[in-house]
Short mmCIF file of C-alpha atoms in Angstrom, two decimals:
data_model
loop_
_atom_site.label_atom_id
_atom_site.label_comp_id
_atom_site.label_asym_id
_atom_site.label_seq_id
_atom_site.Cartn_x
_atom_site.Cartn_y
_atom_site.Cartn_z
CA UNK B 15 -81.44 -72.94 258.56
CA UNK B 16 -83.50 -75.49 257.49
CA UNK B 17 -86.77 -75.18 258.86
CA UNK B 18 -88.89 -77.17 261.58
CA UNK B 19 -91.70 -77.97 258.52
CA UNK B 20 -89.31 -78.68 255.73
CA UNK B 21 -87.24 -81.40 258.87
CA UNK B 22 -90.93 -82.87 259.85
CA UNK B 23 -91.82 -83.34 255.64
CA UNK B 24 -88.29 -84.80 255.32
CA UNK B 25 -88.75 -87.34 258.47
CA UNK B 26 -92.15 -88.50 256.61
CA UNK B 27 -89.99 -88.87 253.71
CA UNK B 28 -87.60 -91.71 255.60
CA UNK B 29 -90.64 -93.00 257.46
CA UNK B 30 -91.91 -93.76 253.66
CA UNK B 31 -89.21 -95.20 252.24
CA UNK B 32 -88.49 -97.44 255.12
CA UNK B 33 -91.79 -99.43 255.45
CA UNK B 34 -91.50 -100.43 251.55
CA UNK B 35 -88.03 -101.70 251.80
CA UNK B 36 -89.68 -103.37 254.88
CA UNK B 37 -92.66 -105.18 252.30
CA UNK B 38 -89.92 -106.20 249.84
CA UNK B 39 -87.78 -107.07 253.02
CA UNK B 40 -90.98 -109.02 254.80
CA UNK B 41 -91.68 -110.30 251.48
CA UNK B 42 -88.24 -111.81 250.88
CA UNK B 43 -88.22 -113.56 253.81
CA UNK B 44 -91.70 -115.15 253.44
CA UNK B 45 -91.71 -116.42 250.15
CA UNK B 46 -93.57 -119.73 250.17
CA UNK B 47 -92.40 -122.76 248.33
CA UNK B 48 -95.44 -124.21 247.95
CA UNK B 49 -97.20 -125.18 244.86
CA UNK B 50 -100.45 -124.64 245.58
CA UNK B 51 -102.22 -125.22 241.91
CA UNK B 52 -102.47 -127.14 238.87
CA UNK B 53 -100.87 -123.32 237.36
CA UNK B 54 -98.15 -123.15 239.78
CA UNK B 55 -96.92 -126.92 238.75
CA UNK B 56 -97.03 -125.52 235.22
CA UNK B 57 -95.12 -122.68 235.94
CA UNK B 58 -92.55 -124.15 238.05
CA UNK B 59 -91.20 -127.44 235.75
CA UNK B 60 -91.42 -124.86 232.61
CA UNK B 61 -88.26 -123.85 234.67
CA UNK B 62 -86.65 -126.75 233.47
CA UNK B 63 -88.02 -127.80 230.51
CA UNK B 64 -90.20 -125.36 228.74
CA UNK B 65 -92.96 -127.42 226.44
CA UNK B 66 -97.06 -125.49 226.13
CA UNK B 67 -97.51 -129.73 225.16
CA UNK B 68 -96.45 -130.93 228.18
CA UNK B 69 -98.27 -128.11 229.99
CA UNK B 70 -95.29 -126.48 231.27
CA UNK B 71 -96.81 -124.64 230.93
CA UNK B 72 -99.65 -124.32 229.55
CA UNK B 73 -100.26 -122.06 226.70
CA UNK B 74 -99.94 -119.08 225.42
CA UNK B 75 -96.59 -119.48 227.41
CA UNK B 76 -96.01 -116.87 229.40
CA UNK B 77 -93.08 -116.56 227.63
CA UNK B 78 -91.41 -113.33 229.92
CA UNK B 79 -92.73 -113.96 233.44
CA UNK B 80 -90.83 -117.62 232.56
CA UNK B 81 -87.50 -116.14 231.10
CA UNK B 82 -87.66 -114.05 234.56
CA UNK B 83 -88.03 -117.00 236.62
CA UNK B 84 -85.32 -118.58 234.85
CA UNK B 85 -82.90 -116.12 235.58
CA UNK B 86 -83.26 -115.90 239.22
CA UNK B 87 -83.47 -120.17 239.41
CA UNK B 88 -80.14 -120.05 238.24
CA UNK B 89 -79.46 -118.06 240.81
CA UNK B 90 -82.23 -120.47 243.86
CA UNK B 91 -82.90 -123.95 243.32
CA UNK B 92 -86.36 -124.15 244.57
CA UNK B 93 -88.88 -123.45 241.31
CA UNK B 94 -91.44 -122.05 243.19
CA UNK B 95 -89.50 -119.69 245.09
CA UNK B 96 -87.49 -118.28 242.42
CA UNK B 97 -91.02 -117.36 240.52
CA UNK B 98 -91.57 -115.70 243.72
CA UNK B 99 -88.49 -114.02 244.81
CA UNK B 100 -88.97 -112.87 241.12
CA UNK B 101 -92.18 -111.37 241.46
CA UNK B 102 -91.23 -110.14 244.80
CA UNK B 103 -88.64 -107.69 243.29
CA UNK B 104 -90.66 -106.96 240.02
CA UNK B 105 -93.72 -105.36 241.98
CA UNK B 106 -91.32 -103.83 244.05
CA UNK B 107 -90.15 -101.78 240.75
CA UNK B 108 -93.33 -100.73 239.65
CA UNK B 109 -93.51 -98.26 242.64
CA UNK B 110 -91.18 -96.16 239.81
CA UNK B 111 -93.81 -95.53 237.74
CA UNK B 112 -97.16 -95.28 240.52
CA UNK B 113 -94.68 -92.60 241.89
CA UNK B 114 -94.73 -91.04 238.10
CA UNK B 115 -98.15 -91.47 237.25
CA UNK B 116 -98.30 -89.53 240.97
CA UNK B 117 -95.99 -86.84 240.60
CA UNK B 118 -97.83 -85.36 237.69
CA UNK B 119 -100.18 -84.26 240.38
CA UNK B 120 -99.28 -84.22 244.02
CA UNK B 121 -96.14 -83.59 245.34
CA UNK B 122 -92.71 -85.94 246.36
CA UNK B 123 -94.80 -86.43 249.60
CA UNK B 124 -97.78 -87.30 248.55
CA UNK B 125 -96.77 -89.24 245.35
CA UNK B 126 -95.41 -91.50 248.22
CA UNK B 127 -98.01 -91.77 250.18
CA UNK B 128 -100.06 -92.84 247.02
CA UNK B 129 -97.24 -95.52 246.19
CA UNK B 130 -97.87 -97.23 249.27
CA UNK B 131 -100.95 -96.92 249.67
CA UNK B 132 -101.76 -98.69 246.32
CA UNK B 133 -98.84 -101.10 247.19
CA UNK B 134 -100.48 -101.75 250.60
CA UNK B 135 -103.56 -103.23 249.53
CA UNK B 136 -103.34 -107.15 251.35
CA UNK B 137 -104.27 -108.87 248.49
CA UNK B 138 -102.23 -107.71 246.60
CA UNK B 139 -99.50 -108.55 248.70
CA UNK B 140 -99.97 -111.95 248.41
CA UNK B 141 -100.30 -111.75 244.09
CA UNK B 142 -96.99 -110.70 245.16
CA UNK B 143 -95.30 -114.05 245.95
CA UNK B 144 -97.50 -116.34 244.82
CA UNK B 145 -95.04 -117.55 242.10
CA UNK B 146 -97.79 -116.65 238.98
CA UNK B 147 -97.70 -114.33 236.34
CA UNK B 148 -100.17 -112.44 237.47
CA UNK B 149 -97.49 -110.22 239.59
CA UNK B 150 -95.66 -109.38 236.76
CA UNK B 151 -98.36 -108.29 234.42
CA UNK B 152 -99.69 -106.39 236.83
CA UNK B 153 -96.22 -104.45 237.00
CA UNK B 154 -95.72 -103.90 233.62
CA UNK B 155 -99.17 -102.85 233.76
CA UNK B 156 -97.92 -99.77 235.69
CA UNK B 157 -95.65 -99.39 233.38
CA UNK B 158 -97.78 -99.04 230.26
CA UNK B 159 -100.32 -96.80 232.04
CA UNK B 160 -97.22 -94.15 232.67
CA UNK B 161 -95.92 -94.28 229.50
CA UNK B 162 -99.96 -93.50 228.26
CA UNK B 163 -99.94 -90.77 230.73
CA UNK B 164 -96.71 -89.22 228.92
CA UNK B 165 -98.27 -90.49 225.50
CA UNK B 166 -100.72 -87.76 225.89
CA UNK B 167 -99.23 -85.23 226.81
CA UNK B 168 -96.14 -84.99 224.17
CA UNK B 169 -98.01 -86.01 220.98
CA UNK B 170 -94.64 -86.63 219.15
CA UNK B 171 -94.23 -90.26 217.81
CA UNK B 172 -91.07 -91.18 220.50
CA UNK B 173 -93.74 -90.64 223.02
CA UNK B 174 -96.30 -93.17 221.34
CA UNK B 175 -93.73 -96.33 220.81
CA UNK B 176 -93.39 -97.07 223.89
CA UNK B 177 -97.07 -97.97 225.12
CA UNK B 178 -96.55 -99.99 222.42
CA UNK B 179 -93.82 -102.26 223.68
CA UNK B 180 -94.80 -102.26 227.28
CA UNK B 181 -98.07 -103.77 225.52
CA UNK B 182 -96.42 -106.38 223.96
CA UNK B 183 -94.46 -107.34 227.39
CA UNK B 184 -97.92 -107.21 229.54
CA UNK B 185 -99.73 -110.18 226.56
CA UNK B 186 -96.65 -111.97 226.92
CA UNK B 187 -96.79 -112.45 230.33
CA UNK B 188 -100.48 -112.65 230.75
CA UNK B 189 -102.33 -112.50 228.00
CA UNK B 190 -105.82 -112.58 229.65
CA UNK B 191 -104.62 -108.22 230.48
CA UNK B 192 -105.94 -107.79 226.74
CA UNK B 193 -108.78 -104.55 227.44
CA UNK B 194 -106.01 -103.04 228.85
CA UNK B 195 -105.30 -102.55 224.82
CA UNK B 196 -108.23 -99.99 224.55
CA UNK B 197 -106.31 -97.63 226.36
CA UNK B 198 -103.59 -97.38 222.24
CA UNK B 199 -107.13 -97.29 220.71
CA UNK B 200 -108.14 -94.15 223.03
CA UNK B 201 -104.53 -92.02 221.79
CA UNK B 202 -104.92 -92.85 218.73
CA UNK B 203 -108.34 -90.80 219.27
CA UNK B 204 -106.81 -88.15 221.00
CA UNK B 205 -104.46 -87.56 218.20
CA UNK B 206 -107.01 -87.62 215.48
CA UNK B 207 -109.63 -85.56 217.70
CA UNK B 208 -106.23 -82.78 218.05
CA UNK B 209 -104.83 -82.95 214.72
CA UNK B 210 -103.10 -80.08 213.12
CA UNK B 211 -103.50 -79.26 209.34
CA UNK B 212 -100.75 -80.71 207.67
CA UNK B 213 -100.37 -83.88 210.25
CA UNK B 214 -99.79 -87.31 208.82
CA UNK B 215 -102.02 -88.58 211.27
CA UNK B 216 -103.15 -91.53 209.22
CA UNK B 217 -98.85 -92.37 208.18
CA UNK B 218 -98.40 -92.50 212.23
CA UNK B 219 -101.24 -95.18 212.49
CA UNK B 220 -99.51 -97.24 209.89
CA UNK B 221 -96.42 -96.51 211.85
CA UNK B 222 -97.31 -97.45 215.31
CA UNK B 223 -99.41 -100.15 214.06
CA UNK B 224 -96.17 -101.69 212.42
CA UNK B 225 -94.27 -101.49 215.85
CA UNK B 226 -97.35 -103.01 217.35
CA UNK B 227 -96.97 -106.00 215.09
CA UNK B 228 -93.27 -106.14 215.86
CA UNK B 229 -93.26 -105.69 219.31
CA UNK B 230 -95.40 -108.61 219.41
CA UNK B 231 -94.09 -110.98 217.13
CA UNK B 232 -90.91 -111.19 219.55
CA UNK B 233 -92.33 -113.46 221.63
CA UNK B 234 -95.27 -115.02 219.99
CA UNK B 235 -92.39 -116.14 216.84
CA UNK B 236 -90.59 -116.96 219.95
CA UNK B 237 -93.38 -119.66 221.29
CA UNK B 238 -94.16 -120.91 217.70
CA UNK B 239 -90.01 -121.48 216.77
CA UNK B 240 -90.85 -123.54 220.10
CA UNK B 241 -93.29 -126.02 219.37
CA UNK B 242 -92.22 -126.43 216.01
CA UNK B 243 -93.86 -123.78 213.61
CA UNK B 244 -96.98 -121.88 213.57
CA UNK B 245 -98.76 -124.58 213.41
CA UNK B 246 -98.42 -125.64 216.33
CA UNK B 247 -99.36 -123.15 217.72
CA UNK B 248 -102.03 -122.21 216.32
CA UNK B 249 -103.18 -125.60 217.80
CA UNK B 250 -102.34 -125.15 221.00
CA UNK B 251 -103.95 -122.14 221.35
CA UNK B 252 -107.02 -123.49 219.82
CA UNK B 253 -107.52 -126.03 221.78
CA UNK B 254 -106.87 -123.81 225.13
CA UNK B 255 -109.93 -121.13 224.20
CA UNK B 256 -111.95 -123.96 223.31
CA UNK B 257 -110.94 -125.31 227.06
CA UNK B 258 -110.94 -121.53 228.68
CA UNK B 259 -114.06 -121.41 227.46
CA UNK B 260 -115.62 -125.02 228.61
CA UNK B 261 -116.28 -126.78 232.69
CA UNK B 262 -112.37 -126.07 233.77
CA UNK B 263 -112.11 -122.05 231.83
CA UNK B 264 -115.15 -121.62 234.70
CA UNK B 265 -116.40 -118.13 232.11
CA UNK B 266 -119.89 -117.15 231.48
CA UNK B 267 -120.39 -119.25 228.91
CA UNK B 268 -119.92 -123.11 230.85
CA UNK B 269 -120.41 -121.97 234.69
CA UNK B 270 -124.27 -122.78 235.71
CA UNK B 271 -123.98 -120.09 237.85
CA UNK B 272 -126.65 -117.16 236.75
CA UNK B 273 -125.25 -114.19 235.31
CA UNK B 274 -126.83 -111.45 238.23
CA UNK B 275 -124.97 -114.34 240.68
CA UNK B 276 -121.90 -113.98 238.99
CA UNK B 277 -122.40 -110.49 239.04
CA UNK B 278 -122.65 -110.37 243.02
CA UNK B 279 -119.36 -112.39 243.40
CA UNK B 280 -117.95 -110.56 241.04
CA UNK B 281 -117.99 -107.27 242.51
CA UNK B 282 -118.97 -107.27 246.26
CA UNK B 283 -116.74 -111.08 246.66
CA UNK B 284 -113.72 -111.16 245.30
CA UNK B 285 -113.16 -107.79 243.70
CA UNK B 286 -114.64 -105.37 247.85
CA UNK B 287 -114.43 -108.21 250.26
CA UNK B 288 -111.24 -109.73 248.61
CA UNK B 289 -109.15 -108.23 246.70
CA UNK B 290 -109.83 -104.44 248.44
CA UNK B 291 -110.10 -105.48 251.91
CA UNK B 292 -108.14 -109.40 251.95
CA UNK B 293 -110.95 -110.14 253.80
CA UNK B 294 -111.04 -108.19 256.99
CA UNK B 295 -113.27 -107.03 258.31
CA UNK B 296 -111.40 -103.46 259.33
CA UNK B 297 -110.27 -103.34 256.36
CA UNK B 298 -113.38 -103.29 254.44
CA UNK B 299 -114.71 -100.65 257.08
CA UNK B 300 -111.77 -98.13 257.05
CA UNK B 301 -112.00 -99.18 252.79
CA UNK B 302 -115.24 -97.90 253.01
CA UNK B 303 -115.40 -94.92 254.87
CA UNK B 304 -112.92 -93.97 252.22
CA UNK B 305 -114.81 -95.34 249.28
CA UNK B 306 -117.32 -93.04 251.18
CA UNK B 307 -115.73 -89.93 251.41
CA UNK B 308 -114.71 -89.94 247.79
CA UNK B 309 -118.22 -90.69 246.51
CA UNK B 310 -119.03 -87.41 248.86
CA UNK B 311 -116.58 -85.64 247.24
CA UNK B 312 -117.70 -86.38 243.48
CA UNK B 313 -120.85 -85.48 243.75
CA UNK B 314 -120.66 -81.89 246.00
CA UNK B 315 -117.79 -81.01 244.51
CA UNK B 316 -119.06 -77.30 242.84
CA UNK B 317 -116.08 -77.14 240.93
CA UNK B 318 -113.26 -79.99 239.71
CA UNK B 319 -109.90 -77.99 239.03
CA UNK B 320 -106.05 -79.07 238.29
CA UNK B 321 -107.93 -82.36 237.42
CA UNK B 322 -106.47 -84.60 234.69
CA UNK B 323 -109.80 -86.40 233.03
CA UNK B 324 -108.20 -87.26 229.49
CA UNK B 325 -106.11 -90.16 232.06
CA UNK B 326 -108.83 -90.44 234.99
CA UNK B 327 -111.43 -91.16 231.94
CA UNK B 328 -109.80 -93.42 230.35
CA UNK B 329 -108.93 -95.83 233.72
CA UNK B 330 -111.93 -95.59 234.48
CA UNK B 331 -112.99 -97.08 230.89
CA UNK B 332 -110.05 -99.37 231.39
CA UNK B 333 -111.10 -100.34 234.63
CA UNK B 334 -115.17 -100.94 233.74
CA UNK B 335 -113.48 -102.95 230.36
CA UNK B 336 -111.65 -105.01 232.13
CA UNK B 337 -114.57 -105.85 234.81
CA UNK B 338 -117.13 -106.78 231.68
CA UNK B 339 -114.03 -109.05 230.61
CA UNK B 340 -113.55 -110.81 233.84
CA UNK B 341 -117.64 -111.06 234.15
CA UNK B 342 -117.84 -113.54 231.48
CA UNK B 343 -114.57 -114.39 230.60
CA UNK B 344 -112.95 -115.24 233.87
CA UNK B 345 -113.56 -117.75 236.22
CA UNK B 346 -114.96 -116.57 239.40
CA UNK B 347 -113.91 -118.75 241.21
CA UNK B 348 -110.52 -117.59 241.37
CA UNK B 349 -110.05 -113.76 242.47
CA UNK B 350 -106.82 -113.18 241.99
CA UNK B 351 -108.58 -113.10 238.71
CA UNK B 352 -109.29 -109.20 239.42
CA UNK B 353 -106.32 -108.46 241.33
CA UNK B 354 -105.79 -105.54 238.31
CA UNK B 355 -107.99 -103.86 238.71
CA UNK B 356 -107.32 -103.30 242.22
CA UNK B 357 -103.96 -101.06 242.39
CA UNK B 358 -106.19 -99.08 239.63
CA UNK B 359 -108.95 -98.21 241.94
CA UNK B 360 -106.50 -97.46 245.04
CA UNK B 361 -105.24 -95.25 242.64
CA UNK B 362 -108.53 -93.13 241.70
CA UNK B 363 -110.11 -93.03 245.07
CA UNK B 364 -106.31 -91.45 246.42
CA UNK B 365 -106.58 -89.31 243.44
CA UNK B 366 -110.13 -88.41 244.31
CA UNK B 367 -109.77 -87.64 248.69
CA UNK B 368 -106.08 -86.14 247.79
CA UNK B 369 -106.90 -83.69 245.23
CA UNK B 370 -104.26 -80.75 244.72
CA UNK B 371 -106.68 -77.72 244.78
CA UNK B 372 -108.11 -78.33 248.14
CA UNK B 373 -104.32 -78.02 249.57
CA UNK B 374 -105.02 -74.02 248.91
CA UNK B 375 -108.45 -73.74 251.18
CA UNK B 376 -107.96 -72.37 253.94
CA UNK B 377 -108.92 -73.44 258.02
CA UNK B 378 -112.36 -75.04 257.96
CA UNK B 379 -111.07 -77.08 254.39
CA UNK B 380 -107.54 -77.70 255.44
CA UNK B 381 -108.26 -79.16 258.62
CA UNK B 382 -110.38 -80.85 256.87
CA UNK B 383 -108.32 -82.44 254.54
CA UNK B 384 -105.98 -83.20 256.48
CA UNK B 385 -108.71 -85.12 258.69
CA UNK B 386 -109.15 -87.20 255.64
CA UNK B 387 -105.53 -87.81 254.61
CA UNK B 388 -104.60 -88.75 258.39
CA UNK B 389 -107.67 -91.35 257.51
CA UNK B 390 -105.70 -92.58 254.57
CA UNK B 391 -102.48 -93.11 256.22
CA UNK B 392 -104.61 -95.36 259.34
CA UNK B 393 -106.63 -97.74 256.19
CA UNK B 394 -102.89 -98.04 254.71
CA UNK B 395 -101.68 -98.80 257.81
CA UNK B 396 -104.80 -101.56 258.48
CA UNK B 397 -103.73 -103.04 255.12
CA UNK B 398 -100.09 -103.51 255.13
CA UNK B 399 -100.37 -105.07 259.31
CA UNK B 400 -102.78 -107.55 257.26
CA UNK B 401 -101.32 -107.88 254.35
CA UNK B 402 -97.58 -109.05 256.22
CA UNK B 403 -99.81 -111.46 258.24
CA UNK B 404 -101.11 -112.85 254.87
CA UNK B 405 -98.30 -112.88 253.39
CA UNK B 406 -96.34 -115.01 256.89
CA UNK B 407 -99.36 -117.40 256.53
CA UNK B 408 -98.68 -118.08 252.95
CA UNK B 409 -95.55 -119.29 253.60
CA UNK B 410 -95.68 -121.24 256.62
CA UNK B 411 -99.10 -123.18 255.81
CA UNK B 412 -99.09 -126.48 254.12
CA UNK B 413 -101.99 -126.40 251.10
CA UNK B 414 -104.66 -129.21 251.94
CA UNK B 415 -103.45 -131.05 248.60
CA UNK B 416 -99.82 -131.01 250.47
CA UNK B 417 -101.45 -132.42 253.87
CA UNK B 418 -103.71 -134.82 251.98
CA UNK B 419 -100.73 -136.37 250.49
CA UNK B 420 -98.71 -136.31 253.44
CA UNK B 421 -101.07 -138.69 254.82
CA UNK B 422 -101.63 -141.00 251.67
CA UNK B 423 -98.02 -141.51 252.20
CA UNK B 424 -98.39 -143.33 256.00
CA UNK B 425 -101.24 -145.50 254.16
CA UNK B 426 -99.62 -148.94 254.21
CA UNK B 427 -101.74 -151.23 252.46
CA UNK B 428 -101.70 -150.76 248.36
CA UNK B 429 -104.38 -148.02 247.41
CA UNK B 430 -104.90 -146.50 244.14
CA UNK B 431 -106.90 -142.51 244.96
CA UNK B 432 -108.98 -141.25 242.03
CA UNK B 433 -107.90 -137.44 241.38
CA UNK B 434 -108.87 -134.16 239.85
CA UNK B 435 -106.45 -131.30 239.66
CA UNK B 436 -104.52 -132.31 243.02
CA UNK B 437 -102.81 -135.20 240.72
CA UNK B 438 -100.84 -132.35 239.07
CA UNK B 439 -99.31 -131.60 242.59
CA UNK B 440 -98.79 -135.38 243.45
CA UNK B 441 -96.68 -135.34 240.80
CA UNK B 442 -94.93 -132.63 241.62
CA UNK B 443 -94.85 -133.79 245.02
CA UNK B 444 -93.23 -136.77 243.86
CA UNK B 445 -94.73 -139.78 245.45
CA UNK B 446 -94.94 -142.91 246.09
CA UNK B 447 -98.54 -143.89 246.05
CA UNK B 448 -100.99 -145.05 242.69
CA UNK B 449 -103.36 -141.32 241.97
CA UNK B 450 -105.23 -141.30 238.74
CA UNK B 451 -107.08 -138.39 237.38
CA UNK B 452 -110.44 -139.00 236.02
CA UNK B 453 -114.00 -137.57 235.19
CA UNK B 454 -116.02 -140.37 233.82
CA UNK B 455 -117.64 -142.68 236.24
CA UNK B 456 -118.58 -145.31 234.11
CA UNK B 457 -114.32 -145.50 233.29
CA UNK B 458 -114.40 -145.51 237.04
CA UNK B 459 -116.78 -148.68 237.38
CA UNK B 460 -114.46 -150.49 234.54
CA UNK B 461 -111.11 -149.66 236.04
CA UNK B 462 -112.03 -150.36 240.12
CA UNK B 463 -113.46 -153.75 238.55
CA UNK B 464 -109.40 -154.91 238.00
CA UNK B 465 -107.93 -153.35 241.49
CA UNK B 466 -109.77 -156.30 243.79
CA UNK B 467 -107.00 -155.69 245.83
CA UNK B 468 -106.56 -152.33 246.50
CA UNK B 469 -108.53 -149.97 248.49
CA UNK B 470 -109.70 -147.32 246.25
CA UNK B 471 -109.98 -144.04 247.60
CA UNK B 472 -110.99 -141.05 246.39
CA UNK B 473 -111.45 -136.96 246.62
CA UNK B 474 -115.00 -134.95 247.03
CA UNK B 475 -114.39 -133.37 243.62
CA UNK B 476 -114.49 -136.97 241.84
CA UNK B 477 -117.66 -137.81 244.57
CA UNK B 478 -119.18 -134.84 242.97
CA UNK B 479 -118.05 -135.32 239.56
CA UNK B 480 -119.47 -138.79 239.48
CA UNK B 481 -122.64 -137.30 240.86
CA UNK B 482 -123.73 -135.06 238.44
CA UNK B 483 -123.62 -137.94 235.89
CA UNK B 484 -125.04 -141.07 238.64
CA UNK B 485 -126.98 -139.51 240.88
CA UNK B 486 -126.13 -139.57 244.86
CA UNK B 487 -123.81 -141.74 245.37
CA UNK B 488 -123.23 -141.34 249.37
CA UNK B 489 -124.56 -145.08 250.54
CA UNK B 490 -121.39 -146.26 248.34
CA UNK B 491 -118.86 -144.64 249.81
CA UNK B 492 -117.07 -143.44 253.73
CA UNK B 493 -115.17 -140.66 254.65
CA UNK B 494 -111.94 -141.29 255.60
CA UNK B 495 -110.99 -137.19 256.56
CA UNK B 496 -110.80 -133.81 255.60
CA UNK B 497 -108.34 -131.62 254.92
CA UNK B 498 -107.93 -128.04 254.71
CA UNK B 499 -106.13 -124.45 254.14
CA UNK B 500 -107.32 -121.02 253.77
CA UNK B 501 -109.73 -120.06 250.67
CA UNK B 502 -107.65 -116.95 250.38
CA UNK B 503 -104.66 -118.80 249.57
CA UNK B 504 -106.52 -122.23 247.71
CA UNK B 505 -109.51 -120.89 246.47
CA UNK B 506 -110.43 -124.01 244.51
CA UNK B 507 -108.86 -127.02 246.29
CA UNK B 508 -109.46 -125.00 250.01
CA UNK B 509 -111.01 -127.76 251.62
CA UNK B 510 -110.07 -131.55 250.29
CA UNK B 511 -112.62 -134.58 251.56
CA UNK B 512 -111.18 -138.28 251.04
CA UNK B 513 -113.15 -141.08 250.74
CA UNK B 514 -113.02 -144.71 250.17
CA UNK B 515 -115.44 -146.51 247.79
CA UNK B 516 -117.14 -149.17 249.79
CA UNK B 517 -119.17 -150.88 246.39
CA UNK B 518 -117.14 -153.44 244.29
#
């Protein structure tokens, strides 16, 4: 006869599975069809014709993401939706390594709660349905971290190969995730520390390096072949790297922000407020309480038992290393660049809050632990609700650039509109009016001289760029309209102001 306690746990387990199935269903039924940014257009166009020189997509090509998108595009005509559905499927599959990592310490039920907690982060809901390569890379990252854990537990050479393979998939999906390769160096350091007499340590390292090179060459060689050889690929890479560290790349070498401003925005606005809380006050409060409890437990624990210190330490080091890279080498105007940190942080937070050794406590200690678990479940519920709402809005609310294009289509008189990155979306929408990307004020003045019979329109991004070159130009323009969308979906182009140029 099955005990009542077991029935209760079985029901909870079934409930977790039902919730995960609902998350999958909800994301699928609310997959978007809007191309919200230049990068999303790049990926969408690449599904029909892969050409990095034409920025379809931009360097380094993200071949594994495009390959997956092409497979789904054969079933789903809309390229944006096909990329989104691919991300949704691959994100749900990443629950497997998260669960397996949880099983190294927790019961099946608590491992399921951990998996749900990690995947409940509301901002990750947006990432998972966006036609960008972050979702695929984060999913592969979990498989990579699981393979690292397995390699730490077993020193056999066979267990050293999967991490190298997953790292290749990771870089072929999102090159900016390269800091996580530090885990391999950590593995080799552990091998060196625990080497035994007679071990051919350097031979093992050489074999692993050769395997790593072969795995990376799979996607690099394919890109080189597509670009006419290694010379073409190197030329593209040099141009991309130079661009990444200038104004459009948003790195610390190009941005006008101070170091402390970048640090504050990245840590508090991008990581905590947007990444962890999804810009929800309720979620921020719930997570803030959990973080506070976690710090209290860490600094007041007299004895730490049953903690996989080397692995947890590695995760902390990886978080710090990636955070430094995001701080100095990524665009802080785009919170999605901190997305790989969110799940790992939630994993570590759960590990601190729900230690297996604490379940051996009796009475007061056990009641306190049950209360913490209830608070984790409550925070998870808040995140799930907020994430579901965000995904629904993401699917139905038009980007500001779409609203602008729709209004411009209504204008009957001849005109031209000067834009920045908005022009990429206009190309994708195949609009029937004239638009042009422009950066230089002097060139603009020369151009409008020959457009005597046309209205001259421009966006606030163009005007701001001109004012950096020529000072205030407010007296020469008239504001026509403002188009807005949610900045959590469109971090840069969430507010587009349309102006008309008055002075010839």
